[in-house]
Amino acid sequence: MAIRVATHLNIPLKILDLRKEYKERVIDYMIGEYQINRTPNPDVMCNSKIKFDLFYDYARDELGADFVSTGHYARVDQEGNLYKALDESKDQSYFLATVDKEVLKKVRFPIGDLIKTDVRKLAYQFGLPTDNRPDSQGICFVGEAPLKEFLQKYIDLVPGDVVNLQGEKVGTHYGLTLYTIGQRHGFNLSISDKAPSYVLSKNSEKNELVVGGRGELKVKSFKVAAIDDISEVKNLTVRIRHLGECVPCEIEKTASEGVYIVRLKRPMESVAPGQIAVFYKNDLVVGSGFIEN
């Protein structure tokens, strides 16, 4: 598609081969997280470790570029502060929250101030071959293959028991790696309960998948690691998944350096260790961290 667009616009196209670095920085990270039964976010790592690191350096040092521009739905100011996109239904600030602020000073997001329908209209007006292209979905390097098929190449999947909160066996699973908090499909239940069961946690020591009702997914607090100290910032909200609800919260330091407790003003569902929690003050991204538990 990039070749078609460049040809249409009559502009040069340079292709940078970063497959080796992508494997080391994104795929290996993803596999490592799955191996310890966490839920990784490869899109976040791709942005911070590839697009706005290696690619940015290449554009600056080899091409002499003053700025790097991408098609992300987000906004940035001259100081490198990151904001939600005007079109919040397409906002990608969550995926960009770990990008270095010094890099963001030299980044431009031209469609961050537009809504998606207007972007498509502009693409149509300029005759771009992307005007009707579907939005990208899923993990780009996995392609059409199911995640289970991809992971089996790298991780031994060990089946085990599904248990309820009382520790009673209620079914079987195909390997803890395949499940994330809040998931309600992909495991076998031996009980005939009309109410759906959701993944509540994963017990790696016993190789057990713990399930329960949807109400038991809600939490009032969780821990995050590797964030800047924003515990003094007031009127924060937190988002724990792409386009997820931003919930008002407060942050407290713990005795462990770099680890904080996030106390929610109202409960959130399906808080998954390994995912990124992004903190906002209105539309401004003020910090982020990995969810620990």
PDB file of C-alpha atoms in Angstrom:
ATOM      1  CA  MET A   1       0.000   0.000   0.000  1.00  0.00           C
ATOM      2  CA  ALA A   2       2.842   2.417   0.803  1.00  0.00           C
ATOM      3  CA  ILE A   3       4.272   1.862  -2.698  1.00  0.00           C
ATOM      4  CA  ARG A   4       0.901   2.623  -4.288  1.00  0.00           C
ATOM      5  CA  VAL A   5       0.481   5.839  -2.274  1.00  0.00           C
ATOM      6  CA  ALA A   6       4.034   7.013  -3.023  1.00  0.00           C
ATOM      7  CA  THR A   7       3.568   6.284  -6.737  1.00  0.00           C
ATOM      8  CA  HIS A   8       0.264   8.166  -6.788  1.00  0.00           C
ATOM      9  CA  LEU A   9       1.815  11.205  -5.081  1.00  0.00           C
ATOM     10  CA  ASN A  10       5.021  10.953  -7.135  1.00  0.00           C
ATOM     11  CA  ILE A  11       7.256  11.065  -4.061  1.00  0.00           C
ATOM     12  CA  PRO A  12      10.295   8.872  -3.285  1.00  0.00           C
ATOM     13  CA  LEU A  13       9.837   5.885  -0.972  1.00  0.00           C
ATOM     14  CA  LYS A  14      12.630   4.432   1.134  1.00  0.00           C
ATOM     15  CA  ILE A  15      12.128   1.050   2.812  1.00  0.00           C
ATOM     16  CA  LEU A  16      13.958   0.451   6.079  1.00  0.00           C
ATOM     17  CA  ASP A  17      14.425  -3.205   7.004  1.00  0.00           C
ATOM     18  CA  LEU A  18      14.001  -3.505  10.780  1.00  0.00           C
ATOM     19  CA  ARG A  19      12.817  -7.110  10.922  1.00  0.00           C
ATOM     20  CA  LYS A  20      15.717  -8.230  13.107  1.00  0.00           C
ATOM     21  CA  GLU A  21      15.241  -5.370  15.560  1.00  0.00           C
ATOM     22  CA  TYR A  22      11.467  -5.905  15.553  1.00  0.00           C
ATOM     23  CA  LYS A  23      11.993  -9.538  16.484  1.00  0.00           C
ATOM     24  CA  GLU A  24      14.336  -8.586  19.337  1.00  0.00           C
ATOM     25  CA  ARG A  25      12.375  -5.633  20.698  1.00  0.00           C
ATOM     26  CA  VAL A  26       8.744  -6.537  20.110  1.00  0.00           C
ATOM     27  CA  ILE A  27       8.210 -10.226  19.360  1.00  0.00           C
ATOM     28  CA  ASP A  28      10.680 -11.460  21.994  1.00  0.00           C
ATOM     29  CA  TYR A  29       9.117  -9.101  24.554  1.00  0.00           C
ATOM     30  CA  MET A  30       5.653 -10.390  23.684  1.00  0.00           C
ATOM     31  CA  ILE A  31       6.683 -14.031  23.952  1.00  0.00           C
ATOM     32  CA  GLY A  32       8.500 -13.368  27.226  1.00  0.00           C
ATOM     33  CA  GLU A  33       5.397 -11.816  28.755  1.00  0.00           C
ATOM     34  CA  TYR A  34       3.189 -14.685  27.627  1.00  0.00           C
ATOM     35  CA  GLN A  35       5.675 -17.170  29.089  1.00  0.00           C
ATOM     36  CA  ILE A  36       5.091 -15.715  32.569  1.00  0.00           C
ATOM     37  CA  ASN A  37       1.323 -15.602  31.972  1.00  0.00           C
ATOM     38  CA  ARG A  38       1.005 -11.856  31.555  1.00  0.00           C
ATOM     39  CA  THR A  39      -0.893 -10.038  28.800  1.00  0.00           C
ATOM     40  CA  PRO A  40       1.568  -8.010  26.685  1.00  0.00           C
ATOM     41  CA  ASN A  41       0.882  -4.997  24.506  1.00  0.00           C
ATOM     42  CA  PRO A  42       3.088  -5.273  21.385  1.00  0.00           C
ATOM     43  CA  ASP A  43       1.574  -2.134  19.805  1.00  0.00           C
ATOM     44  CA  VAL A  44       2.889   0.008  22.665  1.00  0.00           C
ATOM     45  CA  MET A  45       6.368  -1.519  22.367  1.00  0.00           C
ATOM     46  CA  CYS A  46       6.389  -1.153  18.579  1.00  0.00           C
ATOM     47  CA  ASN A  47       5.782   2.578  18.917  1.00  0.00           C
ATOM     48  CA  SER A  48       8.322   3.238  21.662  1.00  0.00           C
ATOM     49  CA  LYS A  49      11.045   0.810  20.490  1.00  0.00           C
ATOM     50  CA  ILE A  50      10.710   0.809  16.696  1.00  0.00           C
ATOM     51  CA  LYS A  51       8.705   3.638  15.090  1.00  0.00           C
ATOM     52  CA  PHE A  52       9.688   6.420  17.464  1.00  0.00           C
ATOM     53  CA  ASP A  53      13.144   5.104  18.264  1.00  0.00           C
ATOM     54  CA  LEU A  54      14.980   3.294  15.466  1.00  0.00           C
ATOM     55  CA  PHE A  55      12.892   4.687  12.621  1.00  0.00           C
ATOM     56  CA  TYR A  56      12.955   8.176  14.128  1.00  0.00           C
ATOM     57  CA  ASP A  57      16.759   8.031  14.481  1.00  0.00           C
ATOM     58  CA  TYR A  58      17.107   6.906  10.859  1.00  0.00           C
ATOM     59  CA  ALA A  59      14.888   9.726   9.587  1.00  0.00           C
ATOM     60  CA  ARG A  60      16.814  12.311  11.624  1.00  0.00           C
ATOM     61  CA  ASP A  61      20.375  11.045  11.157  1.00  0.00           C
ATOM     62  CA  GLU A  62      20.318   9.455   7.697  1.00  0.00           C
ATOM     63  CA  LEU A  63      17.641  11.449   5.882  1.00  0.00           C
ATOM     64  CA  GLY A  64      18.208  14.761   7.650  1.00  0.00           C
ATOM     65  CA  ALA A  65      14.530  15.100   8.551  1.00  0.00           C
ATOM     66  CA  ASP A  66      13.523  17.909  10.881  1.00  0.00           C
ATOM     67  CA  PHE A  67      10.290  16.161  11.833  1.00  0.00           C
ATOM     68  CA  VAL A  68       8.667  12.745  11.565  1.00  0.00           C
ATOM     69  CA  SER A  69       4.982  12.583  10.651  1.00  0.00           C
ATOM     70  CA  THR A  70       2.717   9.551  11.056  1.00  0.00           C
ATOM     71  CA  GLY A  71      -0.965   8.780  10.650  1.00  0.00           C
ATOM     72  CA  HIS A  72      -1.724   8.235  14.325  1.00  0.00           C
ATOM     73  CA  TYR A  73      -4.884   9.672  15.811  1.00  0.00           C
ATOM     74  CA  ALA A  74      -3.326  11.759  18.584  1.00  0.00           C
ATOM     75  CA  ARG A  75      -2.128  15.317  19.166  1.00  0.00           C
ATOM     76  CA  VAL A  76       1.187  16.718  20.343  1.00  0.00           C
ATOM     77  CA  ASP A  77       2.395  20.238  21.109  1.00  0.00           C
ATOM     78  CA  GLN A  78       5.798  21.863  20.627  1.00  0.00           C
ATOM     79  CA  GLU A  79       6.877  20.810  24.127  1.00  0.00           C
ATOM     80  CA  GLY A  80       6.274  17.145  23.334  1.00  0.00           C
ATOM     81  CA  ASN A  81       3.112  16.863  25.417  1.00  0.00           C
ATOM     82  CA  LEU A  82       0.785  14.139  24.159  1.00  0.00           C
ATOM     83  CA  TYR A  83      -2.997  14.603  23.985  1.00  0.00           C
ATOM     84  CA  LYS A  84      -6.000  12.549  22.951  1.00  0.00           C
ATOM     85  CA  ALA A  85      -7.148  12.917  19.347  1.00  0.00           C
ATOM     86  CA  LEU A  86     -10.066  15.149  18.441  1.00  0.00           C
ATOM     87  CA  ASP A  87     -11.889  11.997  17.273  1.00  0.00           C
ATOM     88  CA  GLU A  88     -11.954  10.100  20.563  1.00  0.00           C
ATOM     89  CA  SER A  89     -13.530   7.071  18.864  1.00  0.00           C
ATOM     90  CA  LYS A  90     -10.191   6.622  17.009  1.00  0.00           C
ATOM     91  CA  ASP A  91      -7.820   8.009  19.659  1.00  0.00           C
ATOM     92  CA  GLN A  92      -4.433   6.246  19.768  1.00  0.00           C
ATOM     93  CA  SER A  93      -2.785   8.186  22.597  1.00  0.00           C
ATOM     94  CA  TYR A  94      -2.928   4.999  24.696  1.00  0.00           C
ATOM     95  CA  PHE A  95      -0.510   3.274  22.298  1.00  0.00           C
ATOM     96  CA  LEU A  96       1.830   6.298  22.251  1.00  0.00           C
ATOM     97  CA  ALA A  97       2.018   6.967  25.984  1.00  0.00           C
ATOM     98  CA  THR A  98       5.488   5.448  26.467  1.00  0.00           C
ATOM     99  CA  VAL A  99       7.154   7.348  23.607  1.00  0.00           C
ATOM    100  CA  ASP A 100       9.959   9.628  24.819  1.00  0.00           C
ATOM    101  CA  LYS A 101       8.842  13.244  25.223  1.00  0.00           C
ATOM    102  CA  GLU A 102      12.000  14.553  23.560  1.00  0.00           C
ATOM    103  CA  VAL A 103      11.132  12.537  20.464  1.00  0.00           C
ATOM    104  CA  LEU A 104       7.534  13.765  20.480  1.00  0.00           C
ATOM    105  CA  LYS A 105       8.820  17.342  20.199  1.00  0.00           C
ATOM    106  CA  LYS A 106       9.909  16.401  16.680  1.00  0.00           C
ATOM    107  CA  VAL A 107       6.788  14.437  15.731  1.00  0.00           C
ATOM    108  CA  ARG A 108       3.679  15.632  13.919  1.00  0.00           C
ATOM    109  CA  PHE A 109       0.269  13.911  13.819  1.00  0.00           C
ATOM    110  CA  PRO A 110      -1.570  15.741  11.010  1.00  0.00           C
ATOM    111  CA  ILE A 111      -4.847  13.839  11.348  1.00  0.00           C
ATOM    112  CA  GLY A 112      -5.038  14.195  15.129  1.00  0.00           C
ATOM    113  CA  ASP A 113      -7.247  17.260  14.703  1.00  0.00           C
ATOM    114  CA  LEU A 114      -9.587  15.538  12.244  1.00  0.00           C
ATOM    115  CA  ILE A 115     -12.355  12.981  12.551  1.00  0.00           C
ATOM    116  CA  LYS A 116     -12.058   9.720  10.630  1.00  0.00           C
ATOM    117  CA  THR A 117     -14.864  10.478   8.165  1.00  0.00           C
ATOM    118  CA  ASP A 118     -13.130  13.716   7.140  1.00  0.00           C
ATOM    119  CA  VAL A 119      -9.828  11.850   6.703  1.00  0.00           C
ATOM    120  CA  ARG A 120     -11.519   9.402   4.347  1.00  0.00           C
ATOM    121  CA  LYS A 121     -13.111  12.292   2.423  1.00  0.00           C
ATOM    122  CA  LEU A 122      -9.695  13.918   1.981  1.00  0.00           C
ATOM    123  CA  ALA A 123      -8.184  10.625   0.835  1.00  0.00           C
ATOM    124  CA  TYR A 124     -10.980  10.302  -1.727  1.00  0.00           C
ATOM    125  CA  GLN A 125     -10.560  13.897  -2.928  1.00  0.00           C
ATOM    126  CA  PHE A 126      -6.837  13.339  -3.509  1.00  0.00           C
ATOM    127  CA  GLY A 127      -7.440   9.980  -5.162  1.00  0.00           C
ATOM    128  CA  LEU A 128      -5.451   8.012  -2.614  1.00  0.00           C
ATOM    129  CA  PRO A 129      -5.772   4.202  -2.801  1.00  0.00           C
ATOM    130  CA  THR A 130      -6.359   4.144   0.977  1.00  0.00           C
ATOM    131  CA  ASP A 131      -9.714   5.968   0.913  1.00  0.00           C
ATOM    132  CA  ASN A 132     -11.730   2.790   1.522  1.00  0.00           C
ATOM    133  CA  ARG A 133      -9.070   0.720   3.255  1.00  0.00           C
ATOM    134  CA  PRO A 134     -10.446  -1.079   6.366  1.00  0.00           C
ATOM    135  CA  ASP A 135      -9.011  -0.116   9.741  1.00  0.00           C
ATOM    136  CA  SER A 136      -6.184  -2.383  10.851  1.00  0.00           C
ATOM    137  CA  GLN A 137      -7.113  -5.028  13.412  1.00  0.00           C
ATOM    138  CA  GLY A 138      -5.187  -7.461  15.598  1.00  0.00           C
ATOM    139  CA  ILE A 139      -1.455  -8.045  15.837  1.00  0.00           C
ATOM    140  CA  CYS A 140       0.234  -7.019  12.594  1.00  0.00           C
ATOM    141  CA  PHE A 141       3.049  -9.623  12.556  1.00  0.00           C
ATOM    142  CA  VAL A 142       0.716 -12.534  13.403  1.00  0.00           C
ATOM    143  CA  GLY A 143      -1.387 -11.864  10.307  1.00  0.00           C
ATOM    144  CA  GLU A 144      -4.397 -14.096   9.778  1.00  0.00           C
ATOM    145  CA  ALA A 145      -3.053 -16.906  11.965  1.00  0.00           C
ATOM    146  CA  PRO A 146      -4.845 -17.480  15.296  1.00  0.00           C
ATOM    147  CA  LEU A 147      -2.811 -16.333  18.303  1.00  0.00           C
ATOM    148  CA  LYS A 148      -2.765 -19.912  19.644  1.00  0.00           C
ATOM    149  CA  GLU A 149      -1.111 -21.146  16.445  1.00  0.00           C
ATOM    150  CA  PHE A 150       1.503 -18.387  16.634  1.00  0.00           C
ATOM    151  CA  LEU A 151       2.324 -18.943  20.318  1.00  0.00           C
ATOM    152  CA  GLN A 152       2.658 -22.721  19.933  1.00  0.00           C
ATOM    153  CA  LYS A 153       5.767 -22.098  17.835  1.00  0.00           C
ATOM    154  CA  TYR A 154       7.518 -20.580  20.857  1.00  0.00           C
ATOM    155  CA  ILE A 155       5.776 -21.769  24.031  1.00  0.00           C
ATOM    156  CA  ASP A 156       4.810 -25.221  25.299  1.00  0.00           C
ATOM    157  CA  LEU A 157       1.112 -25.041  26.092  1.00  0.00           C
ATOM    158  CA  VAL A 158       0.307 -27.199  29.129  1.00  0.00           C
ATOM    159  CA  PRO A 159      -3.399 -28.014  29.661  1.00  0.00           C
ATOM    160  CA  GLY A 160      -4.738 -27.796  33.206  1.00  0.00           C
ATOM    161  CA  ASP A 161      -7.763 -27.343  35.418  1.00  0.00           C
ATOM    162  CA  VAL A 162     -10.301 -24.546  35.484  1.00  0.00           C
ATOM    163  CA  VAL A 163     -11.392 -23.817  39.067  1.00  0.00           C
ATOM    164  CA  ASN A 164     -13.857 -21.488  40.754  1.00  0.00           C
ATOM    165  CA  LEU A 165     -13.043 -19.112  43.612  1.00  0.00           C
ATOM    166  CA  GLN A 166     -13.559 -21.947  46.106  1.00  0.00           C
ATOM    167  CA  GLY A 167     -10.835 -23.968  44.386  1.00  0.00           C
ATOM    168  CA  GLU A 168     -13.276 -26.538  42.993  1.00  0.00           C
ATOM    169  CA  LYS A 169     -12.537 -27.958  39.551  1.00  0.00           C
ATOM    170  CA  VAL A 170     -15.169 -26.870  37.055  1.00  0.00           C
ATOM    171  CA  GLY A 171     -13.438 -27.585  33.746  1.00  0.00           C
ATOM    172  CA  THR A 172     -10.180 -27.661  31.764  1.00  0.00           C
ATOM    173  CA  HIS A 173      -8.050 -25.198  29.808  1.00  0.00           C
ATOM    174  CA  TYR A 174      -5.541 -25.543  26.954  1.00  0.00           C
ATOM    175  CA  GLY A 175      -2.639 -23.618  28.526  1.00  0.00           C
ATOM    176  CA  LEU A 176      -2.619 -20.522  30.747  1.00  0.00           C
ATOM    177  CA  THR A 177      -0.738 -18.533  28.110  1.00  0.00           C
ATOM    178  CA  LEU A 178      -3.836 -18.418  25.905  1.00  0.00           C
ATOM    179  CA  TYR A 179      -6.038 -16.540  28.370  1.00  0.00           C
ATOM    180  CA  THR A 180      -6.328 -13.026  29.675  1.00  0.00           C
ATOM    181  CA  ILE A 181      -8.326 -11.489  32.502  1.00  0.00           C
ATOM    182  CA  GLY A 182     -11.971 -11.036  31.538  1.00  0.00           C
ATOM    183  CA  GLN A 183     -11.964 -13.666  28.779  1.00  0.00           C
ATOM    184  CA  ARG A 184     -15.125 -15.797  28.665  1.00  0.00           C
ATOM    185  CA  HIS A 185     -14.382 -18.245  25.855  1.00  0.00           C
ATOM    186  CA  GLY A 186     -11.751 -20.825  24.946  1.00  0.00           C
ATOM    187  CA  PHE A 187     -11.968 -23.114  28.004  1.00  0.00           C
ATOM    188  CA  ASN A 188     -14.170 -26.112  28.740  1.00  0.00           C
ATOM    189  CA  LEU A 189     -16.608 -26.160  31.651  1.00  0.00           C
ATOM    190  CA  SER A 190     -17.973 -29.392  33.105  1.00  0.00           C
ATOM    191  CA  ILE A 191     -20.824 -27.649  34.913  1.00  0.00           C
ATOM    192  CA  SER A 192     -24.105 -26.523  33.389  1.00  0.00           C
ATOM    193  CA  ASP A 193     -24.283 -22.976  34.716  1.00  0.00           C
ATOM    194  CA  LYS A 194     -26.419 -20.611  32.663  1.00  0.00           C
ATOM    195  CA  ALA A 195     -24.453 -17.591  33.842  1.00  0.00           C
ATOM    196  CA  PRO A 196     -21.274 -17.002  31.794  1.00  0.00           C
ATOM    197  CA  SER A 197     -17.895 -17.550  33.450  1.00  0.00           C
ATOM    198  CA  TYR A 198     -14.986 -15.147  33.044  1.00  0.00           C
ATOM    199  CA  VAL A 199     -11.255 -15.526  33.677  1.00  0.00           C
ATOM    200  CA  LEU A 200     -10.498 -13.889  37.029  1.00  0.00           C
ATOM    201  CA  SER A 201      -6.856 -14.863  37.491  1.00  0.00           C
ATOM    202  CA  LYS A 202      -4.171 -17.400  36.548  1.00  0.00           C
ATOM    203  CA  ASN A 203      -2.374 -19.547  39.123  1.00  0.00           C
ATOM    204  CA  SER A 204       0.956 -20.369  37.493  1.00  0.00           C
ATOM    205  CA  GLU A 205       2.169 -22.617  40.325  1.00  0.00           C
ATOM    206  CA  LYS A 206      -0.834 -24.927  40.066  1.00  0.00           C
ATOM    207  CA  ASN A 207      -1.448 -24.312  36.341  1.00  0.00           C
ATOM    208  CA  GLU A 208      -5.023 -23.378  37.209  1.00  0.00           C
ATOM    209  CA  LEU A 209      -7.341 -20.932  35.490  1.00  0.00           C
ATOM    210  CA  VAL A 210      -9.638 -19.246  38.010  1.00  0.00           C
ATOM    211  CA  VAL A 211     -13.085 -18.257  36.725  1.00  0.00           C
ATOM    212  CA  GLY A 212     -16.172 -16.590  38.148  1.00  0.00           C
ATOM    213  CA  GLY A 213     -19.046 -14.256  37.423  1.00  0.00           C
ATOM    214  CA  ARG A 214     -18.710 -10.900  35.738  1.00  0.00           C
ATOM    215  CA  GLY A 215     -19.275  -9.027  38.982  1.00  0.00           C
ATOM    216  CA  GLU A 216     -16.118 -10.624  40.383  1.00  0.00           C
ATOM    217  CA  LEU A 217     -14.025  -9.023  37.632  1.00  0.00           C
ATOM    218  CA  LYS A 218     -14.386  -5.586  39.177  1.00  0.00           C
ATOM    219  CA  VAL A 219     -11.536  -4.139  41.220  1.00  0.00           C
ATOM    220  CA  LYS A 220     -11.187  -0.918  43.184  1.00  0.00           C
ATOM    221  CA  SER A 221      -7.393  -0.721  43.046  1.00  0.00           C
ATOM    222  CA  PHE A 222      -4.346  -2.206  41.331  1.00  0.00           C
ATOM    223  CA  LYS A 223      -0.571  -1.751  41.203  1.00  0.00           C
ATOM    224  CA  VAL A 224       1.500  -0.271  38.402  1.00  0.00           C
ATOM    225  CA  ALA A 225       5.270  -0.182  37.894  1.00  0.00           C
ATOM    226  CA  ALA A 226       7.816   1.840  35.919  1.00  0.00           C
ATOM    227  CA  ILE A 227       6.040   5.187  35.820  1.00  0.00           C
ATOM    228  CA  ASP A 228       7.156   8.701  36.600  1.00  0.00           C
ATOM    229  CA  ASP A 229       6.059   9.975  40.002  1.00  0.00           C
ATOM    230  CA  ILE A 230       2.693  11.611  39.317  1.00  0.00           C
ATOM    231  CA  SER A 231       1.232  10.893  42.752  1.00  0.00           C
ATOM    232  CA  GLU A 232       0.892  14.645  43.416  1.00  0.00           C
ATOM    233  CA  VAL A 233      -1.124  15.303  40.247  1.00  0.00           C
ATOM    234  CA  LYS A 234      -4.802  15.945  40.978  1.00  0.00           C
ATOM    235  CA  ASN A 235      -7.919  15.084  38.980  1.00  0.00           C
ATOM    236  CA  LEU A 236      -6.385  12.125  37.173  1.00  0.00           C
ATOM    237  CA  THR A 237      -8.155   9.498  35.120  1.00  0.00           C
ATOM    238  CA  VAL A 238      -6.757   6.122  34.072  1.00  0.00           C
ATOM    239  CA  ARG A 239      -7.326   3.957  30.987  1.00  0.00           C
ATOM    240  CA  ILE A 240      -6.293   0.291  30.967  1.00  0.00           C
ATOM    241  CA  ARG A 241      -6.962  -0.629  27.336  1.00  0.00           C
ATOM    242  CA  HIS A 242      -7.185   1.029  23.933  1.00  0.00           C
ATOM    243  CA  LEU A 243     -10.365   3.152  23.794  1.00  0.00           C
ATOM    244  CA  GLY A 244     -11.316   1.926  27.256  1.00  0.00           C
ATOM    245  CA  GLU A 245     -13.161   4.169  29.690  1.00  0.00           C
ATOM    246  CA  CYS A 246     -11.086   6.774  31.519  1.00  0.00           C
ATOM    247  CA  VAL A 247     -11.917   6.328  35.209  1.00  0.00           C
ATOM    248  CA  PRO A 248     -11.102   8.946  37.887  1.00  0.00           C
ATOM    249  CA  CYS A 249      -8.354   7.763  40.229  1.00  0.00           C
ATOM    250  CA  GLU A 250      -5.695   8.645  42.781  1.00  0.00           C
ATOM    251  CA  ILE A 251      -2.129   7.318  42.898  1.00  0.00           C
ATOM    252  CA  GLU A 252      -0.194   6.403  46.025  1.00  0.00           C
ATOM    253  CA  LYS A 253       3.466   5.517  46.434  1.00  0.00           C
ATOM    254  CA  THR A 254       4.398   2.146  47.897  1.00  0.00           C
ATOM    255  CA  ALA A 255       7.488   0.991  49.782  1.00  0.00           C
ATOM    256  CA  SER A 256       8.801  -0.527  46.531  1.00  0.00           C
ATOM    257  CA  GLU A 257      10.568   1.982  44.304  1.00  0.00           C
ATOM    258  CA  GLY A 258       8.733   2.710  41.085  1.00  0.00           C
ATOM    259  CA  VAL A 259       5.615   0.822  42.178  1.00  0.00           C
ATOM    260  CA  TYR A 260       2.362   2.685  42.845  1.00  0.00           C
ATOM    261  CA  ILE A 261      -1.163   1.809  43.933  1.00  0.00           C
ATOM    262  CA  VAL A 262      -3.948   3.142  41.726  1.00  0.00           C
ATOM    263  CA  ARG A 263      -7.119   3.729  43.745  1.00  0.00           C
ATOM    264  CA  LEU A 264     -10.195   3.993  41.541  1.00  0.00           C
ATOM    265  CA  LYS A 265     -13.151   6.280  42.201  1.00  0.00           C
ATOM    266  CA  ARG A 266     -15.343   3.567  40.688  1.00  0.00           C
ATOM    267  CA  PRO A 267     -14.519  -0.092  39.949  1.00  0.00           C
ATOM    268  CA  MET A 268     -13.004  -1.264  36.669  1.00  0.00           C
ATOM    269  CA  GLU A 269     -13.320  -4.648  34.993  1.00  0.00           C
ATOM    270  CA  SER A 270     -10.666  -6.964  33.566  1.00  0.00           C
ATOM    271  CA  VAL A 271      -7.473  -5.331  34.855  1.00  0.00           C
ATOM    272  CA  ALA A 272      -4.811  -7.546  33.245  1.00  0.00           C
ATOM    273  CA  PRO A 273      -1.186  -7.739  34.494  1.00  0.00           C
ATOM    274  CA  GLY A 274       1.240  -6.846  31.716  1.00  0.00           C
ATOM    275  CA  GLN A 275      -1.023  -4.311  30.056  1.00  0.00           C
ATOM    276  CA  ILE A 276      -0.311  -0.580  30.104  1.00  0.00           C
ATOM    277  CA  ALA A 277      -2.205   1.817  32.341  1.00  0.00           C
ATOM    278  CA  VAL A 278      -2.231   5.346  30.915  1.00  0.00           C
ATOM    279  CA  PHE A 279      -2.986   8.365  33.084  1.00  0.00           C
ATOM    280  CA  TYR A 280      -4.659  11.534  31.835  1.00  0.00           C
ATOM    281  CA  LYS A 281      -5.442  14.998  33.121  1.00  0.00           C
ATOM    282  CA  ASN A 282      -8.340  15.934  30.884  1.00  0.00           C
ATOM    283  CA  ASP A 283      -6.943  15.174  27.372  1.00  0.00           C
ATOM    284  CA  LEU A 284      -3.264  15.360  28.375  1.00  0.00           C
ATOM    285  CA  VAL A 285      -1.256  12.166  28.901  1.00  0.00           C
ATOM    286  CA  VAL A 286       0.693  12.641  32.142  1.00  0.00           C
ATOM    287  CA  GLY A 287       2.153   9.158  32.667  1.00  0.00           C
ATOM    288  CA  SER A 288       1.917   5.428  32.112  1.00  0.00           C
ATOM    289  CA  GLY A 289       3.018   2.166  33.674  1.00  0.00           C
ATOM    290  CA  PHE A 290       2.740  -1.605  33.467  1.00  0.00           C
ATOM    291  CA  ILE A 291      -0.073  -3.184  35.447  1.00  0.00           C
ATOM    292  CA  GLU A 292       1.350  -5.557  38.066  1.00  0.00           C
ATOM    293  CA  ASN A 293      -1.746  -6.988  39.763  1.00  0.00           C
TER     294      ASN A 293
END
